[in-house]
GROMACS .gro file of C-alpha atoms in nm:
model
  414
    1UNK     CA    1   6.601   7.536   4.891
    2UNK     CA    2   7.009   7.460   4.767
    3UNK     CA    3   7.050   7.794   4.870
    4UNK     CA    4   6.899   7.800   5.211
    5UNK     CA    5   7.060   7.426   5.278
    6UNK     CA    6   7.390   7.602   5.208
    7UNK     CA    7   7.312   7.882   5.435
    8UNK     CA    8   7.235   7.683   5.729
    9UNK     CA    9   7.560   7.472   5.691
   10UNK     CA   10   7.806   7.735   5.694
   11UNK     CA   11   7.565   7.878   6.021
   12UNK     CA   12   7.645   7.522   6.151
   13UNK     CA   13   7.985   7.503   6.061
   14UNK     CA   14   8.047   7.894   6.207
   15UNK     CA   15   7.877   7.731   6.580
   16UNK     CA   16   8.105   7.448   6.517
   17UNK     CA   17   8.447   7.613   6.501
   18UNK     CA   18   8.318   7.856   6.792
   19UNK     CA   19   8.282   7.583   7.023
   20UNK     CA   20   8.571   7.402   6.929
   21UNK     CA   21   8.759   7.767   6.987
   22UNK     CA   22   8.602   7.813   7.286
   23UNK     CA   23   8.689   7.450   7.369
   24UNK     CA   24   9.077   7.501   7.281
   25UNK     CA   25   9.065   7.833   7.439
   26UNK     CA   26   8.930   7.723   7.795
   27UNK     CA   27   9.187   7.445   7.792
   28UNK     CA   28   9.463   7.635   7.656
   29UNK     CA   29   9.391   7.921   7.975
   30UNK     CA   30   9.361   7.601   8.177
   31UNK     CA   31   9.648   7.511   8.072
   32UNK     CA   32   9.859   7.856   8.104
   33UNK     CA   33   9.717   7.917   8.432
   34UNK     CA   34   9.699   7.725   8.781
   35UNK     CA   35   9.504   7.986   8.956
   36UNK     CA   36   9.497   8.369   9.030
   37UNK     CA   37   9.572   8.624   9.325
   38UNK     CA   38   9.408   8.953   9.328
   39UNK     CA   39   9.681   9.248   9.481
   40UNK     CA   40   9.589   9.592   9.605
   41UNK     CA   41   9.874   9.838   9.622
   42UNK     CA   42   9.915  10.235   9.611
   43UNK     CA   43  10.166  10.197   9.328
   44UNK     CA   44  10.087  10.357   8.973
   45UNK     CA   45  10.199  10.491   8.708
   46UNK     CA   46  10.600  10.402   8.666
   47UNK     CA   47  10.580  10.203   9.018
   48UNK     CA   48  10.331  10.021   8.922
   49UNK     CA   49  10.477   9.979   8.561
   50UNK     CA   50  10.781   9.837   8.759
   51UNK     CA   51  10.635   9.612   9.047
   52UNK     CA   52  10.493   9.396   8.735
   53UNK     CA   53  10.760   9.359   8.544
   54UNK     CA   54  11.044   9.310   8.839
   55UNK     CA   55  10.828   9.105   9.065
   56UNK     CA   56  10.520   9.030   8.957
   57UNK     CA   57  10.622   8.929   8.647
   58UNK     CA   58  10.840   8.670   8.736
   59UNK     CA   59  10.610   8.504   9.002
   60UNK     CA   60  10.346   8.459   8.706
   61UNK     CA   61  10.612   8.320   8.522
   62UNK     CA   62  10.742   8.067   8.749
   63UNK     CA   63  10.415   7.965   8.918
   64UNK     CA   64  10.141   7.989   8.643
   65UNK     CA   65   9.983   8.166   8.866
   66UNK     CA   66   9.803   8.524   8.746
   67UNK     CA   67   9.839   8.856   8.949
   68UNK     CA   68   9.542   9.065   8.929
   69UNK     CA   69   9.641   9.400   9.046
   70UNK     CA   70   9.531   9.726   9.132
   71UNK     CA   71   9.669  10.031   9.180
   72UNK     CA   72   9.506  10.356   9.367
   73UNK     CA   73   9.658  10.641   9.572
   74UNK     CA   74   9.364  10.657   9.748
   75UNK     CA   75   9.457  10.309   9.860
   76UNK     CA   76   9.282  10.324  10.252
   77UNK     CA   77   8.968  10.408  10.070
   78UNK     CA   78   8.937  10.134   9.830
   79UNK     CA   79   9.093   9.860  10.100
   80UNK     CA   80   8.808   9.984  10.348
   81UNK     CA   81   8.535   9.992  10.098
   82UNK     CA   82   8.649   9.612   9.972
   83UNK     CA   83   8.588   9.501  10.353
   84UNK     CA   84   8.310   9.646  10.419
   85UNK     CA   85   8.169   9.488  10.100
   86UNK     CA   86   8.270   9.172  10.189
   87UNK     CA   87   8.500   9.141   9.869
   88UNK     CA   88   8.882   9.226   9.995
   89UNK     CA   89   9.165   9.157   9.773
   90UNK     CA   90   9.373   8.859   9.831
   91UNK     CA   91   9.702   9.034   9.928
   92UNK     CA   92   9.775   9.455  10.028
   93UNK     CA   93  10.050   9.572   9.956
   94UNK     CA   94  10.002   9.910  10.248
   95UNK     CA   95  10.299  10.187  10.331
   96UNK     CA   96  10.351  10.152  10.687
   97UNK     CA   97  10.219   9.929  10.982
   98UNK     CA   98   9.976  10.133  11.131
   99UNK     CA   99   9.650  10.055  10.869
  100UNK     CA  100   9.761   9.683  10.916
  101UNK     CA  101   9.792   9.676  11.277
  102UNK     CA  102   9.416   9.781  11.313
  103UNK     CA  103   9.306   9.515  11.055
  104UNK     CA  104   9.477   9.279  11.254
  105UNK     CA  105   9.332   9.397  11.581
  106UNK     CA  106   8.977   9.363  11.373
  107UNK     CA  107   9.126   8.960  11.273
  108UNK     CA  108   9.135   9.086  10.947
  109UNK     CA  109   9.483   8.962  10.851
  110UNK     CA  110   9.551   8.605  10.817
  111UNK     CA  111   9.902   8.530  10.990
  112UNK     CA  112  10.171   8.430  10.773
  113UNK     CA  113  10.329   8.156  10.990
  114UNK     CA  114  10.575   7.984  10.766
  115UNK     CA  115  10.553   8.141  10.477
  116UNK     CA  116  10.882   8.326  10.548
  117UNK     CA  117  11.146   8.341  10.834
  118UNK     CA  118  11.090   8.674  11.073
  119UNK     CA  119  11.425   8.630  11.192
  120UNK     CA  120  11.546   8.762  10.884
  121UNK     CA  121  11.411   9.110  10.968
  122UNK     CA  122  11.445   9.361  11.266
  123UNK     CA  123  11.153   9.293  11.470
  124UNK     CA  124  11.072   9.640  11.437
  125UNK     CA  125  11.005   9.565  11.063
  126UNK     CA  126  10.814   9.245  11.136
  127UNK     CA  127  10.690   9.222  11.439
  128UNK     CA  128  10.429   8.959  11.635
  129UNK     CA  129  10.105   9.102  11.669
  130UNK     CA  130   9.851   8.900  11.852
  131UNK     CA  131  10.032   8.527  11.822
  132UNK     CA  132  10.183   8.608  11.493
  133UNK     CA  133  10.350   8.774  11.211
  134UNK     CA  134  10.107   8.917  10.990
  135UNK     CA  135  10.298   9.125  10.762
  136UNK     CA  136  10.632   9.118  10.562
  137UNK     CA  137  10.860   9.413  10.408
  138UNK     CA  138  10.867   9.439  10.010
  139UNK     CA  139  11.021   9.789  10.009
  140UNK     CA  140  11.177   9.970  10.302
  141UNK     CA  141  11.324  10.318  10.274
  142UNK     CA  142  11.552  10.575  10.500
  143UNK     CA  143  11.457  10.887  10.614
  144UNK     CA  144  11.615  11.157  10.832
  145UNK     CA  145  11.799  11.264  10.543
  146UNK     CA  146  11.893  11.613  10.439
  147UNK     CA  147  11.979  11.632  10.098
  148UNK     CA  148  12.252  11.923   9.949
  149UNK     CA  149  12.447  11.950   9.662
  150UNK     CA  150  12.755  11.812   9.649
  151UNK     CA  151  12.956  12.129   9.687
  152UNK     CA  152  12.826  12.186   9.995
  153UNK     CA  153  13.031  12.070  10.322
  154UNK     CA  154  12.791  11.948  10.605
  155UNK     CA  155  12.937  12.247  10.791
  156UNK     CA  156  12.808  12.454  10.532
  157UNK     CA  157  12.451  12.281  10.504
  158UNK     CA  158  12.392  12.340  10.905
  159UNK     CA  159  12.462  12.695  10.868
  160UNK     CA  160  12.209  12.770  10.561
  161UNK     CA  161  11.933  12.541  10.702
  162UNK     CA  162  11.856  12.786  10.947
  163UNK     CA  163  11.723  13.023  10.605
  164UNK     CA  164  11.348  12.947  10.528
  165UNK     CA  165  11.460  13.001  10.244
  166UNK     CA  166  11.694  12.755  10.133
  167UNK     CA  167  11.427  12.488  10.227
  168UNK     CA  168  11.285  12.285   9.879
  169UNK     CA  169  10.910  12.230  10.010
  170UNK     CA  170  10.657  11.991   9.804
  171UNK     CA  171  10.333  11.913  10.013
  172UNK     CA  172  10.142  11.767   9.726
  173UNK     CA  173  10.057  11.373   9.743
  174UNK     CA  174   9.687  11.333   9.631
  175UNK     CA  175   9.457  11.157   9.892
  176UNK     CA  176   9.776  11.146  10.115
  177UNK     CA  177   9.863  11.528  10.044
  178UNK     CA  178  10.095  11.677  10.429
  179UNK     CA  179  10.306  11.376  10.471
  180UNK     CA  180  10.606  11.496  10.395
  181UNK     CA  181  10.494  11.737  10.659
  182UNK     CA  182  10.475  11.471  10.904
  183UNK     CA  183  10.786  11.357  10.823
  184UNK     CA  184  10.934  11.682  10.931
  185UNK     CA  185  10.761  11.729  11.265
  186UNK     CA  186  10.803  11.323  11.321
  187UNK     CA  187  11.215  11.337  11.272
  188UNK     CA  188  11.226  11.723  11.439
  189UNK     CA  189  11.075  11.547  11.768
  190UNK     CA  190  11.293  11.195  11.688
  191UNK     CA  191  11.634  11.398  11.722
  192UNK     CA  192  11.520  11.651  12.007
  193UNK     CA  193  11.352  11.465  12.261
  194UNK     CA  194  11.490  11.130  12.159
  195UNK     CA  195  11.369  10.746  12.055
  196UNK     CA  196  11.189  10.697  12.383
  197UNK     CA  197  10.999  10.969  12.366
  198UNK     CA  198  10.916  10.921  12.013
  199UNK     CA  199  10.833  10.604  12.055
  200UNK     CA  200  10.551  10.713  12.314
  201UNK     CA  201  10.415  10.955  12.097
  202UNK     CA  202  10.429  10.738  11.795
  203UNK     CA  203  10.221  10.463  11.991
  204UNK     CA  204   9.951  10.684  12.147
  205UNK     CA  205  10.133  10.705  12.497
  206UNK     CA  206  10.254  11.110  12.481
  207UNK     CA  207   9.983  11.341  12.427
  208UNK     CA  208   9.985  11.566  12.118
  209UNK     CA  209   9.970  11.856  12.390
  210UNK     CA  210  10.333  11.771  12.556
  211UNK     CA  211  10.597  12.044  12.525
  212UNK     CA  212  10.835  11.817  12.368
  213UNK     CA  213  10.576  11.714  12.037
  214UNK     CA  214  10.471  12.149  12.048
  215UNK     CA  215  10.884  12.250  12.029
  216UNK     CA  216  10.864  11.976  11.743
  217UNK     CA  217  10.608  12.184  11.564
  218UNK     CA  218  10.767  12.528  11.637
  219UNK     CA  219  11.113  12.407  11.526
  220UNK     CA  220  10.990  12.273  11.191
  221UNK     CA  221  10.757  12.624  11.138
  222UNK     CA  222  11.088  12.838  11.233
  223UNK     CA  223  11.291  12.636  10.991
  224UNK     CA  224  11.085  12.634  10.696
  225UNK     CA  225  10.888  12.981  10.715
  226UNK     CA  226  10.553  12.838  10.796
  227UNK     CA  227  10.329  13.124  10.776
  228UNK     CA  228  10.524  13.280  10.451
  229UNK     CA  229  10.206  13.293  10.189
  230UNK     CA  230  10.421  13.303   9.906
  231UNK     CA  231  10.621  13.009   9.987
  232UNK     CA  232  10.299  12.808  10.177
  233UNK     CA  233  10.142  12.817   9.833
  234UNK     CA  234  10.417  12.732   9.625
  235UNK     CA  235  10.423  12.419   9.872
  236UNK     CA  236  10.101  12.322   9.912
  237UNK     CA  237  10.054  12.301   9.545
  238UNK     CA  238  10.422  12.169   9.426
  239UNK     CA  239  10.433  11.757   9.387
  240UNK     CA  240  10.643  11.573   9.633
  241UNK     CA  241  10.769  11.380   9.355
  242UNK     CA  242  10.934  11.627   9.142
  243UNK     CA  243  10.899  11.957   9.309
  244UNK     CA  244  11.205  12.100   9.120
  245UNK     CA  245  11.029  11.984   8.769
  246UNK     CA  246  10.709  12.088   8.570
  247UNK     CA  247  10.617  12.449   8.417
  248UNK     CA  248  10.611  12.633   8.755
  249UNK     CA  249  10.814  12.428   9.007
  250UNK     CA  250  10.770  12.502   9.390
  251UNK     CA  251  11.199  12.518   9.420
  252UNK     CA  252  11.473  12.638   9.202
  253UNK     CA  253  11.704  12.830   9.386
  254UNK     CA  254  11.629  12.586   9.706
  255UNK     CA  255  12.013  12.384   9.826
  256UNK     CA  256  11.820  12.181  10.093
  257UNK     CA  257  11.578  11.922  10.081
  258UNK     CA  258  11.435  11.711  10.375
  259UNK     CA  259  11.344  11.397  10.220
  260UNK     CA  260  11.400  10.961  10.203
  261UNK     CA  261  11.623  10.805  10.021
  262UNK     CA  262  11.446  10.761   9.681
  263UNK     CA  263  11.494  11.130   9.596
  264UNK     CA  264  11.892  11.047   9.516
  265UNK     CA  265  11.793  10.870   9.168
  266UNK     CA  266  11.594  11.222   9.091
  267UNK     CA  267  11.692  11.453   8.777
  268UNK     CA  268  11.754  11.721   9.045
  269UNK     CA  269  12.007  11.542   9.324
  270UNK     CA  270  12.184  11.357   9.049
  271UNK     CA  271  12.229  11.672   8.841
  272UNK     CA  272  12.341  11.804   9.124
  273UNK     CA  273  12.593  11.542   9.261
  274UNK     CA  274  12.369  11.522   9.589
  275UNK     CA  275  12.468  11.397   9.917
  276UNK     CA  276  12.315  11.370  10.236
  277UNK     CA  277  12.358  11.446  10.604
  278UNK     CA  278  12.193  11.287  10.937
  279UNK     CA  279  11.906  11.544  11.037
  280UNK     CA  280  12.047  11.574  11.347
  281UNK     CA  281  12.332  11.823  11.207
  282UNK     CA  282  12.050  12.061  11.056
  283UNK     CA  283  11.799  12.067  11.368
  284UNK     CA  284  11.837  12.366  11.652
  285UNK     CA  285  11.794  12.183  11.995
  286UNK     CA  286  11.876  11.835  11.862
  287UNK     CA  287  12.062  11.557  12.109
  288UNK     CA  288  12.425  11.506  12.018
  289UNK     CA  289  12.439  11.191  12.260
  290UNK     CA  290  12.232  10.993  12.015
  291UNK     CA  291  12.175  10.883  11.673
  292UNK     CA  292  11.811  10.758  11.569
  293UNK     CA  293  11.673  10.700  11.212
  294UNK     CA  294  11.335  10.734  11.072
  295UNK     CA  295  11.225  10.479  10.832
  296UNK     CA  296  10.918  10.377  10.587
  297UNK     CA  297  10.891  10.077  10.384
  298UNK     CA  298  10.603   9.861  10.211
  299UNK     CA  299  10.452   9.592  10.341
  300UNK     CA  300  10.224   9.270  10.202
  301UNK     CA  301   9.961   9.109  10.413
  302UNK     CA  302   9.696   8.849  10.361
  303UNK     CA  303   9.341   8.919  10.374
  304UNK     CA  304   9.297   8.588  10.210
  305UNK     CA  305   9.448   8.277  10.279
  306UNK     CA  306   9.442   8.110   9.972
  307UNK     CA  307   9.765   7.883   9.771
  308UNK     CA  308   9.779   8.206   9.550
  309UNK     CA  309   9.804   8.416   9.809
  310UNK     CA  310  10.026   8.240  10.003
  311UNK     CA  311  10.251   8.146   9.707
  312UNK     CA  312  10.302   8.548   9.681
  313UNK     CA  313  10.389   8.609  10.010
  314UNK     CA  314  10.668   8.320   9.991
  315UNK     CA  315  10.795   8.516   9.633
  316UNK     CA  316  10.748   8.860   9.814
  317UNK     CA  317  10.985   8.763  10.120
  318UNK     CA  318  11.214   8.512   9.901
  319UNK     CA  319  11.573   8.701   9.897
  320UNK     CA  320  11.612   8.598   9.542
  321UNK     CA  321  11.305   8.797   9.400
  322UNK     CA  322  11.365   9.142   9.216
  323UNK     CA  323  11.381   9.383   9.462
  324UNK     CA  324  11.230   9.780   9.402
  325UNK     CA  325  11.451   9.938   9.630
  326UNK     CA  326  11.586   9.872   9.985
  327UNK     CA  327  11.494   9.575  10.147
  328UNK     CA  328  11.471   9.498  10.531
  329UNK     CA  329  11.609   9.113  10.457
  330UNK     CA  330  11.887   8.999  10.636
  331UNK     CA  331  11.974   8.728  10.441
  332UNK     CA  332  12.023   8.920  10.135
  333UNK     CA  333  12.407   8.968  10.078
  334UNK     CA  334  12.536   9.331  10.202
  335UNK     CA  335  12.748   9.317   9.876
  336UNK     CA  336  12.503   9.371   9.613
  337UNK     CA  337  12.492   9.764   9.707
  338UNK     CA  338  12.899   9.748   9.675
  339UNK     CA  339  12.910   9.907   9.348
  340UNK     CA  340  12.741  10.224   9.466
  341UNK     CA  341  12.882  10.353   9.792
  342UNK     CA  342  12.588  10.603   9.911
  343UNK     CA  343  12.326  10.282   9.835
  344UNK     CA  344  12.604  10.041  10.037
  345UNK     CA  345  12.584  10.322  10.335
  346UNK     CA  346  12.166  10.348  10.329
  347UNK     CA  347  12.162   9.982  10.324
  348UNK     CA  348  12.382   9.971  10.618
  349UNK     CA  349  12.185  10.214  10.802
  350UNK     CA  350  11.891  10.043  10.690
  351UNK     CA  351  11.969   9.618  10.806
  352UNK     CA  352  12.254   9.676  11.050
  353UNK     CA  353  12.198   9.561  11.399
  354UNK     CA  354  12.272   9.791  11.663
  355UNK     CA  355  12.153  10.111  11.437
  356UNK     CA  356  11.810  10.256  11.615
  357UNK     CA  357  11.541  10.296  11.365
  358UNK     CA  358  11.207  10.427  11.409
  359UNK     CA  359  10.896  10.363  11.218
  360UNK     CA  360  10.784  10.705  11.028
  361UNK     CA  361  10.481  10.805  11.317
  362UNK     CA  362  10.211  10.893  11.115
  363UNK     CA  363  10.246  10.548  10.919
  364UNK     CA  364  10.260  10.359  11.241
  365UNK     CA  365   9.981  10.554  11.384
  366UNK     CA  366   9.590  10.447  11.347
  367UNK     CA  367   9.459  10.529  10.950
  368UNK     CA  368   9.201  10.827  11.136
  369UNK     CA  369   9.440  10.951  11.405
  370UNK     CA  370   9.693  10.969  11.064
  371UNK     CA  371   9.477  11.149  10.851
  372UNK     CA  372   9.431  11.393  11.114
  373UNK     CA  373   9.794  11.466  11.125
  374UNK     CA  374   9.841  11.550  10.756
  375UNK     CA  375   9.555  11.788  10.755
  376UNK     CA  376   9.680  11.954  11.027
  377UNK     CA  377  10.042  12.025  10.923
  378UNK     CA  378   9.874  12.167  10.617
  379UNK     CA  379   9.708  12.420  10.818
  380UNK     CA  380  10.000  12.481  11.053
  381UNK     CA  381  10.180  12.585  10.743
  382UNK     CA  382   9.929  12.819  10.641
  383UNK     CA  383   9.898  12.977  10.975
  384UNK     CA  384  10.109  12.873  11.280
  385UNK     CA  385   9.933  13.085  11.524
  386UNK     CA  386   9.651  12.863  11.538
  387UNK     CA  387   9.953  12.530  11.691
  388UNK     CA  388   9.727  12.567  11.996
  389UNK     CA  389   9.385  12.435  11.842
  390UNK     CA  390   9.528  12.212  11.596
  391UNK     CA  391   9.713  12.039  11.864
  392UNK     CA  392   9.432  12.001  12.076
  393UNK     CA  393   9.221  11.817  11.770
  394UNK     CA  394   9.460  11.600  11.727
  395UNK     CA  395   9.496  11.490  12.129
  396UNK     CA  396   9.112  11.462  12.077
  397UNK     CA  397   9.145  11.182  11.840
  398UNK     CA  398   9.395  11.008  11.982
  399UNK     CA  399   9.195  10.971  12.304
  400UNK     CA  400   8.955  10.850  12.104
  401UNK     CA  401   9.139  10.535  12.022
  402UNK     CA  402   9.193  10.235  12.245
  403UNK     CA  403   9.522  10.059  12.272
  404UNK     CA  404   9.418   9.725  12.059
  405UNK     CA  405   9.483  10.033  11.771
  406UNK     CA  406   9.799  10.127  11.844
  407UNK     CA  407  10.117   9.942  11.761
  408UNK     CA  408  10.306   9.807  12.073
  409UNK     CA  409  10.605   9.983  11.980
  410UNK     CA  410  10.781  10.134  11.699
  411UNK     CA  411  11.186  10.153  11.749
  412UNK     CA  412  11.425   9.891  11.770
  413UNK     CA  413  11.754   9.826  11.729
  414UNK     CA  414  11.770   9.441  11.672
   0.00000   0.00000   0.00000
């Protein structure tokens, strides 16, 4: 019986420090943490590595409050599946206004009214949708860039652009594989027919069958080789990321690259001492009488009005929080890009009023009638002969949206 008394008290004493842990430990998360905000974003890997410990990081930090995040590249998917369940994430963090502008057509989006000051931005980065803001830039980036080395003149760059073959091509992007396709066709049209007619076209008002948005496509195929199997391949397959690294990269001998901004801080453009030129000195048939920029960035909504939500939001848009690239804010001080002249000029290019910037197309355009688009510059570079039909798929599902899923506009100059 001593023996099974002593059993049973050291079973009792075992139950007694568990609840007293489980005590301590409930008030000591209590304690450490005022509340949570769940965030769905499309960055991974070393993105995602740095959006917690630059920004998220600090906001758990300061407000004790945690960040449950998750990353996909199939981002769309997942956000789309979470509504339809019923279960959406607190705050999206989506590239490009056109997915959010349907959601807010839907009343998805709760409006973020005070939470930061829209005059800050470009309208064109933050505009008023329906009464109200309902979104707010984390990340912007420039585009219309043409990358060279830095031995090349821009002289010299125009001339070899019109090779195929000087033309780095990287297609690759996972569920979002074509949009630096897009990109091309988007900024080809941007520079020939100019911002008005972009803008149009970018908001469902042009058909996909005018002869401005076809000479877009031709252009781009003529420039690039589009048709070429060996080099359609090598692109279709190479990473947009790092098309000059890996074990077989898509370019080697490549001097041109039409890409954003981020691809400066690259092994490849920094070995290389690169620098860019506007688009418009590269593209046959493009307006001399204007200059127009296309531009991307990341931006946080609310599906979920809640303090944790709207405590982000505030330490998204605050102009003291850790930044992960560019930023659309006007109140952040032009000097902090002084020590680095080409990030001083994008930045410029990038916040300064007067300087017309368009919103990359397919990001501004409805999530279907832009999934349509990447697919189909992925089969115009296989075969451009069939421009006709893919064209005429793509007018097909634009007329099948209505305007509440378009974006009002998408260039400004404010």
């Amino acid at each position: 019986m001593t023996g099974r008394r002593s059993t049973y008290a050291v079973v009792a004493l075992c139950l007694a420090l568990l609840v007293t842990g489980a005590v301590a430990g409930a008030e000591w998360w209590a304690g450490r943490w005022k509340g949570s905000v769940t965030v769905l974003g499309n960055w991974t890997g070393e993105d995602e590595e740095r959006f917690r410990r630059d920004v998220l990081g600090p906001f758990e930090r300061k407000h004790r409050i945690r960040v449950v995040y998750q990353g996909s590249s199939a981002e769309s998917q997942v956000l789309a599946a979470d509504v339809a369940s019923g279960t959406p994430p607190d705050v999206v963090i989506m590239p490009g206004p056109g997915e959010l502008a349907a959601y807010a057509a839907q009343g998805r989006l709760k409006p973020l009214d005070g939470l930061f000051d829209p005059d800050h931005y470009d309208p064109v980065w933050a505009p008023a949708l329906k009464g109200g803001v309902h979104w707010v830039p984390v990340k912007v980036d420039l585009k219309s860039m043409v990358w060279h080395p830095g031995a090349l003149t821009e002289a010299e760059a125009a001339r070899i652009a019109r090779d195929p073959g000087e033309w780095c091509l990287a297609m690759e992007s996972g569920a979002t594989s074509g949009w630096p396709g897009t990109d091309w066709v988007e900024d080809v049209l941007l520079q020939q027919a100019g911002w008005e007619t972009y803008q149009k076209w970018a908001t469902g008002r042009l058909p996909w069958t005018d002869p401005a948005v076809r000479r877009a496509w031709t252009t781009w195929g003529d420039l690039v080789g589009a048709g070429d199997r060996r080099r359609v391949e090598r692109a279709l397959l190479a990473p947009y990321q790092d098309p000059w690294g890996g074990g077989r990269p898509a370019c080697v001998n490549e001097r041109l690259e039409h890409q954003a901004a981020f691809v400066r801080a690259g092994a490849h453009w920094t070995e290389a001492r690169g620098r860019y030129v506007h688009s418009k000195a590269v593209i046959p048939g493009a307006r001399p009488d204007l200059t127009a920029w296309e531009v991307s960035g990341d931006l946080a909504a609310m599906l979920r009005d809640t303090p944790g939500a709207r405590a982000l939001i505030r330490h998204l848009a605050d102009p003291g929080t850790a930044r992960l690239g560019f930023t659309a804010n006007r109140s952040v001080p032009s000097g902090v890009y002084d020590a680095d002249p080409m990030a001083a000029r994008i930045d410029a290019t990038l916040r300064g009023r007067g300087t017309m910037r368009c919103w990359d197309a397919s990001d501004a355009m409805p999530p279907a009638m832009r999934d349509a688009f990447h697919q189909a510059v992925l089969r115009f570079l296989a075969d451009p002969r069939e421009l006709p039909a893919r064209l005429a798929v793509l007018e097909e599902v634009r007329e099948r949206h209505g305007k509440a899923e378009w974006l009002p506009s998408a260039c400004g100059s404010g």
